[in-house]
Short mmCIF file of C-alpha atoms and ligand atoms in Angstrom, two decimals:
data_model
loop_
_atom_site.label_atom_id
_atom_site.label_comp_id
_atom_site.label_asym_id
_atom_site.label_seq_id
_atom_site.Cartn_x
_atom_site.Cartn_y
_atom_site.Cartn_z
CA MET A 1 0.00 0.00 0.00
CA SER A 2 1.42 3.38 -0.93
CA LEU A 3 1.61 6.36 1.38
CA SER A 4 -0.86 8.33 -0.75
CA GLN A 5 -3.45 5.56 -0.46
CA LEU A 6 -2.99 5.52 3.28
CA SER A 7 -3.48 9.24 3.68
CA PHE A 8 -7.03 8.90 2.32
CA LEU A 9 -8.17 6.67 5.15
CA PRO A 10 -11.28 8.11 6.79
CA TYR A 11 -11.07 10.42 9.74
CA LEU A 12 -12.49 8.45 12.66
CA GLU A 13 -15.27 9.88 14.80
CA HIS A 14 -13.84 8.85 18.16
CA GLU A 15 -10.62 10.66 17.45
CA THR A 16 -9.98 13.45 19.88
CA ALA A 17 -6.30 14.16 19.39
CA LYS A 18 -5.73 16.64 16.58
CA ARG A 19 -4.63 14.73 13.54
CA PRO A 20 -1.85 16.09 11.34
CA LYS A 21 -2.67 16.51 7.67
CA ASP A 22 -0.26 13.89 6.43
CA PHE A 23 0.41 10.28 7.19
CA ILE A 24 3.33 10.05 9.62
CA PRO A 25 5.89 7.57 8.25
CA ILE A 26 8.09 5.42 10.46
CA TYR A 27 11.25 6.89 8.94
CA GLU A 28 12.41 9.22 6.19
CA PRO A 29 15.87 10.41 5.25
CA TRP A 30 16.83 14.04 5.82
CA LEU A 31 18.66 15.24 2.73
CA GLY A 32 19.62 18.85 2.19
CA GLU A 33 21.42 21.26 -0.06
CA THR A 34 24.87 19.99 0.86
CA GLU A 35 23.94 16.46 -0.26
CA GLU A 36 22.71 17.95 -3.55
CA ALA A 37 25.84 20.06 -4.00
CA TYR A 38 28.26 17.20 -3.33
CA VAL A 39 26.42 14.77 -5.61
CA LEU A 40 26.34 17.38 -8.35
CA ASP A 41 30.05 17.94 -7.84
CA ALA A 42 30.69 14.18 -8.14
CA VAL A 43 28.58 13.96 -11.29
CA ARG A 44 30.33 16.92 -12.88
CA SER A 45 33.73 15.49 -11.98
CA GLY A 46 32.92 12.34 -13.97
CA TRP A 47 34.02 10.17 -11.04
CA ILE A 48 30.76 8.34 -10.54
CA SER A 49 32.01 4.80 -9.86
CA SER A 50 34.19 3.68 -7.02
CA LEU A 51 37.11 6.02 -7.54
CA GLY A 52 36.82 9.67 -6.61
CA GLN A 53 37.62 12.00 -3.76
CA TYR A 54 34.42 11.47 -1.76
CA ILE A 55 35.19 7.79 -1.05
CA GLY A 56 38.37 8.48 0.86
CA ARG A 57 36.87 11.54 2.53
CA PHE A 58 33.85 9.58 3.72
CA GLU A 59 35.96 6.67 4.98
CA GLN A 60 38.29 8.94 6.89
CA ALA A 61 35.57 11.13 8.37
CA PHE A 62 33.48 8.12 9.41
CA ALA A 63 36.46 6.37 11.02
CA GLU A 64 37.21 9.58 12.90
CA PHE A 65 33.57 9.86 14.00
CA CYS A 66 33.73 6.33 15.43
CA GLY A 67 37.15 6.87 16.97
CA VAL A 68 38.98 4.21 14.95
CA GLU A 69 41.89 4.35 12.52
CA HIS A 70 40.34 2.74 9.45
CA GLY A 71 37.05 2.92 7.58
CA VAL A 72 36.36 0.65 4.60
CA SER A 73 33.31 1.66 2.57
CA VAL A 74 31.22 -1.03 0.89
CA SER A 75 28.03 -1.37 -1.13
CA ASN A 76 25.69 -2.06 1.80
CA GLY A 77 25.58 -3.20 5.42
CA THR A 78 25.03 -6.85 4.59
CA ALA A 79 28.15 -6.80 2.39
CA ALA A 80 30.04 -5.17 5.28
CA LEU A 81 29.14 -8.05 7.61
CA HIS A 82 29.90 -10.71 5.00
CA LEU A 83 33.20 -9.12 3.99
CA ALA A 84 34.36 -8.87 7.61
CA LEU A 85 33.54 -12.52 8.33
CA HIS A 86 35.18 -13.67 5.09
CA ALA A 87 38.28 -11.55 5.70
CA LEU A 88 38.57 -13.06 9.18
CA GLY A 89 38.70 -16.52 7.58
CA ILE A 90 35.35 -17.72 8.90
CA GLY A 91 33.76 -20.45 6.79
CA HIS A 92 32.59 -24.05 6.61
CA GLY A 93 32.56 -25.90 9.90
CA ASP A 94 32.64 -22.71 11.97
CA GLU A 95 29.94 -21.31 14.22
CA VAL A 96 29.16 -17.64 14.78
CA ILE A 97 26.99 -16.53 17.67
CA VAL A 98 24.22 -14.14 16.67
CA PRO A 99 21.42 -12.73 18.83
CA ALA A 100 18.03 -14.27 18.02
CA LEU A 101 16.48 -10.80 17.76
CA SER A 102 17.97 -8.96 14.79
CA PHE A 103 17.44 -8.17 11.14
CA VAL A 104 17.88 -11.23 8.95
CA ALA A 105 21.09 -9.83 7.37
CA SER A 106 23.04 -10.53 10.59
CA ALA A 107 22.45 -14.26 10.19
CA ASN A 108 22.55 -14.33 6.39
CA ALA A 109 26.05 -12.84 6.36
CA VAL A 110 27.24 -15.81 8.45
CA TYR A 111 25.37 -18.24 6.24
CA TYR A 112 27.02 -16.84 3.06
CA THR A 113 30.45 -17.82 4.42
CA GLY A 114 29.37 -21.43 4.93
CA ALA A 115 29.53 -21.06 8.71
CA ARG A 116 26.51 -21.70 10.92
CA PRO A 117 24.76 -18.88 12.76
CA VAL A 118 24.00 -20.03 16.31
CA PHE A 119 21.16 -18.06 17.83
CA VAL A 120 21.32 -16.88 21.41
CA ASP A 121 18.62 -15.20 23.44
CA VAL A 122 18.58 -11.49 24.26
CA ASP A 123 18.32 -9.52 27.47
CA ARG A 124 14.82 -8.59 28.64
CA HIS A 125 15.72 -4.88 29.06
CA THR A 126 18.29 -3.90 26.43
CA TRP A 127 16.91 -6.42 23.87
CA THR A 128 20.53 -7.18 22.89
CA LEU A 129 22.73 -10.29 23.22
CA ASP A 130 22.59 -11.83 26.71
CA PRO A 131 26.21 -12.44 27.82
CA GLU A 132 25.40 -15.48 29.97
CA GLN A 133 23.52 -17.18 27.16
CA PHE A 134 26.35 -16.27 24.82
CA GLU A 135 28.92 -17.99 27.00
CA ALA A 136 26.70 -21.06 27.40
CA ALA A 137 26.41 -21.43 23.61
CA ILE A 138 30.17 -21.52 22.93
CA THR A 139 31.44 -24.81 21.46
CA ALA A 140 34.75 -25.99 20.02
CA ARG A 141 33.55 -24.74 16.63
CA THR A 142 32.68 -21.20 17.74
CA ARG A 143 34.91 -18.64 16.02
CA ALA A 144 33.15 -15.32 16.42
CA VAL A 145 30.33 -13.42 18.09
CA MET A 146 28.22 -10.73 16.43
CA PRO A 147 26.62 -8.44 19.02
CA VAL A 148 23.89 -6.30 17.43
CA HIS A 149 23.18 -2.83 18.81
CA LEU A 150 19.46 -3.25 18.30
CA TYR A 151 17.33 -0.18 17.56
CA GLY A 152 20.18 2.06 18.76
CA HIS A 153 21.05 0.56 22.17
CA PRO A 154 24.58 -0.88 22.43
CA ALA A 155 24.95 -4.53 23.36
CA PRO A 156 26.77 -5.12 26.70
CA MET A 157 30.20 -4.93 25.07
CA ARG A 158 32.26 -5.07 28.26
CA GLU A 159 30.89 -8.49 29.21
CA ILE A 160 30.88 -9.73 25.62
CA ASN A 161 34.52 -8.71 25.07
CA ASP A 162 35.59 -10.39 28.32
CA ILE A 163 33.94 -13.67 27.40
CA ALA A 164 35.21 -13.48 23.81
CA ALA A 165 38.78 -12.87 25.02
CA ARG A 166 38.65 -15.86 27.38
CA HIS A 167 37.51 -18.12 24.53
CA GLU A 168 39.64 -16.48 21.81
CA LEU A 169 36.65 -15.44 19.72
CA VAL A 170 36.51 -12.56 17.26
CA VAL A 171 34.01 -9.79 18.07
CA LEU A 172 32.24 -8.30 15.04
CA GLU A 173 29.82 -5.52 15.94
CA ASP A 174 26.67 -5.21 13.85
CA ALA A 175 26.28 -1.47 14.34
CA ALA A 176 23.88 -0.99 11.40
CA GLU A 177 21.26 0.60 13.67
CA ALA A 178 23.42 2.54 16.09
CA HIS A 179 25.76 5.12 14.48
CA GLY A 180 27.09 7.25 17.33
CA ALA A 181 25.85 5.08 20.24
CA ARG A 182 28.34 4.86 23.11
CA MET A 183 29.65 2.72 25.91
CA ASN A 184 31.37 4.90 28.51
CA GLY A 185 32.18 7.52 25.92
CA SER A 186 33.51 5.15 23.25
CA ARG A 187 31.46 4.83 20.13
CA VAL A 188 30.14 1.62 18.64
CA GLY A 189 32.26 0.44 15.75
CA ALA A 190 35.27 0.90 18.05
CA LEU A 191 34.19 -1.63 20.69
CA GLY A 192 35.15 -4.90 18.98
CA ARG A 193 37.74 -6.15 16.52
CA ILE A 194 35.73 -4.74 13.62
CA GLY A 195 32.36 -3.00 13.25
CA ALA A 196 29.83 -3.00 10.40
CA PHE A 197 27.46 -0.14 9.54
CA SER A 198 24.61 0.33 7.08
CA PHE A 199 23.64 3.52 5.26
CA TYR A 200 20.33 2.28 3.92
CA GLY A 201 17.64 4.95 3.41
CA ASN A 202 16.11 4.56 6.86
CA LYS A 203 19.32 4.29 8.88
CA ILE A 204 20.67 7.12 11.06
CA ILE A 205 22.67 8.51 8.14
CA THR A 206 22.18 7.29 4.61
CA THR A 207 23.92 7.00 1.26
CA GLY A 208 20.86 5.42 -0.39
CA GLU A 209 22.47 2.00 -0.17
CA GLY A 210 25.84 1.68 1.47
CA GLY A 211 27.90 0.28 4.29
CA MET A 212 31.19 0.69 6.17
CA LEU A 213 33.61 -1.39 8.19
CA THR A 214 35.49 0.26 11.05
CA THR A 215 38.59 -1.14 12.75
CA ASN A 216 41.92 -0.28 14.37
CA ASP A 217 43.48 -3.34 12.73
CA GLY A 218 45.34 -2.02 9.68
CA LEU A 219 46.06 -5.43 8.18
CA LEU A 220 42.42 -6.44 8.46
CA ALA A 221 41.32 -3.13 6.87
CA ASP A 222 43.75 -3.69 3.97
CA ARG A 223 42.48 -7.21 3.49
CA CYS A 224 38.87 -5.97 3.42
CA ARG A 225 39.81 -3.28 0.87
CA MET A 226 41.42 -5.86 -1.37
CA LEU A 227 38.57 -8.38 -1.05
CA ARG A 228 35.88 -5.77 -1.82
CA ASP A 229 37.64 -5.11 -5.14
CA HIS A 230 37.82 -8.67 -6.57
CA ALA A 231 40.81 -9.48 -4.34
CA MET A 232 43.03 -7.43 -6.63
CA PRO A 233 46.23 -6.28 -4.91
CA PRO A 234 46.77 -2.53 -5.39
CA GLU A 235 50.22 -3.11 -6.89
CA ARG A 236 49.29 -5.71 -9.51
CA ARG A 237 46.36 -5.00 -11.84
CA TYR A 238 44.13 -7.91 -12.92
CA TRP A 239 45.99 -10.36 -10.78
CA HIS A 240 43.89 -12.22 -8.21
CA GLU A 241 45.32 -14.50 -5.54
CA GLU A 242 41.88 -15.57 -4.38
CA VAL A 243 38.18 -15.15 -5.08
CA GLY A 244 37.01 -11.69 -4.06
CA PHE A 245 33.84 -9.65 -4.42
CA ASN A 246 32.57 -6.46 -5.95
CA TYR A 247 31.42 -4.78 -2.75
CA ARG A 248 32.59 -1.27 -3.61
CA MET A 249 30.71 1.93 -2.75
CA THR A 250 30.34 4.55 -5.47
CA ASN A 251 31.64 8.11 -5.30
CA LEU A 252 28.01 9.30 -5.71
CA GLN A 253 27.00 7.40 -2.58
CA ALA A 254 30.05 8.65 -0.69
CA ALA A 255 29.20 12.25 -1.72
CA VAL A 256 25.83 11.88 0.03
CA GLY A 257 27.59 10.21 2.97
CA VAL A 258 30.07 13.06 3.47
CA ALA A 259 27.20 15.57 3.56
CA GLN A 260 25.16 13.39 5.96
CA LEU A 261 28.13 12.94 8.26
CA GLU A 262 28.59 16.72 8.50
CA ARG A 263 25.15 16.81 10.15
CA ILE A 264 25.18 13.60 12.16
CA GLU A 265 25.53 15.34 15.53
CA GLN A 266 22.41 17.36 14.73
CA PHE A 267 20.52 14.17 13.80
CA LEU A 268 21.66 12.42 16.96
CA SER A 269 20.72 15.24 19.31
CA ARG A 270 17.33 15.63 17.65
CA LYS A 271 16.78 11.88 17.99
CA ARG A 272 17.46 12.06 21.72
CA GLU A 273 15.04 14.98 22.02
CA ILE A 274 12.43 12.95 20.16
CA ALA A 275 12.95 10.00 22.51
CA ALA A 276 12.64 12.29 25.55
CA ALA A 277 9.40 13.77 24.19
CA TYR A 278 7.98 10.29 23.60
CA LEU A 279 9.06 9.10 27.06
CA ALA A 280 7.30 12.06 28.68
CA GLY A 281 4.23 11.70 26.47
CA MET A 282 3.80 7.97 27.11
CA GLU A 283 4.49 8.01 30.84
CA ASN A 284 2.15 5.83 32.89
CA ILE A 285 0.13 4.45 30.01
CA PRO A 286 -0.94 1.04 31.35
CA GLY A 287 0.40 -1.78 29.17
CA ILE A 288 3.10 0.26 27.41
CA THR A 289 6.70 -0.48 28.39
CA LEU A 290 9.07 2.33 27.47
CA PRO A 291 12.56 1.92 26.00
CA TYR A 292 15.48 1.49 28.34
CA GLU A 293 18.96 2.96 28.55
CA GLN A 294 21.47 0.97 30.55
CA PRO A 295 23.73 3.04 32.83
CA GLY A 296 27.10 3.62 31.13
CA TYR A 297 25.55 3.28 27.66
CA THR A 298 24.11 5.89 25.29
CA ASN A 299 21.11 4.82 23.25
CA VAL A 300 20.80 6.72 19.97
CA TYR A 301 17.16 5.64 19.58
CA TRP A 302 17.36 4.75 15.91
CA MET A 303 13.83 3.61 16.63
CA VAL A 304 11.77 4.64 19.61
CA SER A 305 10.60 1.17 20.54
CA ILE A 306 7.96 0.10 23.04
CA LEU A 307 6.36 -3.12 24.27
CA ILE A 308 2.59 -3.58 24.11
CA GLU A 309 1.69 -5.79 27.07
CA ASP A 310 -1.17 -6.69 29.36
CA PRO A 311 -3.40 -4.70 30.25
CA PHE A 312 -3.24 -2.76 26.97
CA PRO A 313 -6.66 -3.34 25.33
CA LEU A 314 -5.23 -4.24 21.88
CA ASN A 315 -2.45 -6.64 21.03
CA ARG A 316 0.55 -5.33 19.10
CA ASP A 317 -0.76 -6.25 15.63
CA GLU A 318 -4.22 -4.81 16.33
CA LEU A 319 -2.55 -1.62 17.52
CA ILE A 320 -0.50 -1.35 14.30
CA ARG A 321 -3.76 -1.47 12.30
CA GLU A 322 -5.46 1.02 14.59
CA LEU A 323 -2.53 3.45 14.39
CA ARG A 324 -2.46 3.14 10.61
CA SER A 325 -6.14 4.08 10.43
CA ARG A 326 -5.26 7.20 12.39
CA GLY A 327 -2.46 8.19 10.05
CA ILE A 328 0.47 6.80 12.05
CA ASP A 329 2.91 4.26 10.66
CA SER A 330 4.53 1.79 13.06
CA ARG A 331 6.52 -1.43 12.67
CA PRO A 332 6.60 -4.72 14.57
CA PHE A 333 9.91 -5.97 15.97
CA PHE A 334 11.81 -8.47 13.84
CA HIS A 335 10.64 -12.07 13.80
CA PRO A 336 13.21 -13.91 15.91
CA LEU A 337 15.74 -15.37 13.48
CA ASP A 338 15.45 -18.89 14.89
CA THR A 339 11.76 -18.93 13.88
CA LEU A 340 12.47 -18.28 10.18
CA PRO A 341 11.91 -21.46 8.14
CA PHE A 342 15.51 -21.72 6.87
CA TYR A 343 17.04 -21.16 10.32
CA ALA A 344 14.59 -23.13 12.47
CA GLU A 345 16.39 -24.28 15.61
CA GLU A 346 15.35 -26.50 18.46
CA LYS A 347 16.80 -24.45 21.26
CA PRO A 348 14.20 -21.83 22.08
CA CYS A 349 14.97 -18.18 22.76
CA PRO A 350 11.95 -17.24 24.89
CA THR A 351 12.82 -13.57 25.46
CA ALA A 352 13.40 -12.92 21.76
CA HIS A 353 10.13 -14.70 21.02
CA TYR A 354 8.24 -12.64 23.57
CA LEU A 355 9.72 -9.36 22.31
CA GLY A 356 9.06 -10.41 18.71
CA LEU A 357 5.36 -10.65 19.57
CA CYS A 358 4.87 -7.45 21.56
CA GLY A 359 7.61 -5.04 20.39
CA LEU A 360 6.62 -2.00 18.34
CA ASN A 361 8.67 0.74 16.66
CA LEU A 362 7.18 4.24 16.46
CA PRO A 363 7.94 7.03 13.96
CA SER A 364 11.50 8.10 14.82
CA PHE A 365 12.94 10.17 11.96
CA PRO A 366 14.79 13.36 12.95
CA ARG A 367 12.38 15.74 11.24
CA LEU A 368 9.42 14.37 13.21
CA ASP A 369 8.08 17.44 14.99
CA ASP A 370 6.83 17.87 18.53
CA SER A 371 3.17 18.21 17.52
CA GLN A 372 3.36 14.89 15.68
CA ILE A 373 4.86 13.21 18.76
CA GLU A 374 2.11 14.73 20.91
CA TYR A 375 -0.51 13.41 18.50
CA ILE A 376 1.01 9.91 18.56
CA CYS A 377 1.22 9.84 22.38
CA ALA A 378 -2.32 11.23 22.79
CA THR A 379 -3.60 8.58 20.37
CA LEU A 380 -1.89 5.79 22.31
CA ARG A 381 -3.24 7.13 25.61
CA GLU A 382 -6.74 7.34 24.23
CA ILE A 383 -6.63 3.78 22.89
CA ALA A 384 -5.27 2.57 26.25
CA GLN A 385 -8.16 4.18 28.13
CA ARG A 386 -10.75 2.58 25.92
CA SER A 387 -12.66 -0.30 27.59
CA SER A 388 -9.57 -1.89 29.15
C1 LIG B 401 19.97 -2.60 8.10
C2 LIG B 401 20.64 -3.71 8.83
C3 LIG B 401 21.60 -4.53 8.22
C4 LIG B 401 21.87 -4.57 6.76
O1 LIG B 401 22.12 -3.39 6.13
P1 LIG B 401 21.85 -3.20 4.56
O2 LIG B 401 22.57 -1.95 4.26
O3 LIG B 401 20.36 -3.08 4.40
O4 LIG B 401 22.39 -4.37 3.85
C5 LIG B 401 22.27 -5.44 9.01
N1 LIG B 401 22.00 -5.58 10.31
C6 LIG B 401 21.06 -4.84 10.92
C7 LIG B 401 20.82 -5.04 12.39
C8 LIG B 401 20.33 -3.89 10.19
O5 LIG B 401 19.38 -3.18 10.81
#
């Protein structure tokens, strides 16, 4: 269903909160004149493929933003995860621990290498990888762990790094949803051996499609650079020691990325304001559990996410339909990965399953204005008060 179709849904009689004119989407990119200017500059320069000044500029600026030495741009976030795993030598016979609650790309990237994703349950509060369950799932075949900073909240990296070090496992951060999130001042992407980001259209900053690896390991960064370009060594053209990939980012994408990165602090502070406005607006609504921020960690609230629980009068899916009829888009949490037909596992992950049923993401894009947040909160409060 298109947005224009949705905006023609009838105005409902029982509505008391003042409804904005337009349908409120869950996310939209914020592109401005600088993005336009840089793209135009890239087009006019003729450097539209994967050579051109914006690539290096974007890689350097993004690495600096994360507080690491190296950034390696790639075609998308899934490619970033796959390339990192491949460059680390993970493949057939290996196991990689992945939280059961994530976007499917986290697990698929492991699967592409021939290794097996092993799903582990998440914490009830942060919704990220549970360190105890992680340690319990380690076997002789385990090579790596992929904490996911879900919806903008960092995974408990201190505990995860300790366990990984004791078992000699590689830590690959899936930071696709958490650009700028912190643990004690350090940014995600700098908290493991290597970090992977996405710049898809609805991520915190976007390049349309795009991704980046971040690391302090220079040899690993060089290996990723070579592998993303058909495994061609920089000093010997058309010679290939091994099978590589075409995972390069274009200069056009990087031009957008450089412009977005110039404004990321503005996006991040607006996103925290939005979260604070939602938290205040949804306080004490029976049956709505608000998002959490663990002490020592900074949530960037990629999505403002809530749980719809007893005694809320509608279940999560009914609420999504009701919100849509009132001009508000919302999204369910991911289906736990171990419930997908091609990953079905016997070991259950009850917390991920529970969250998968009752978790809901609300409109969270940085240009969402205060009156829209007020309308969304008033609508939720009104539904909650109905015949519960
Ligand atoms: C978006 C996302 C990805 C994949 O990024 P793409 O750029 O869409 O390939 C991977 N992991 C998580 C958690 C994501 O949200």
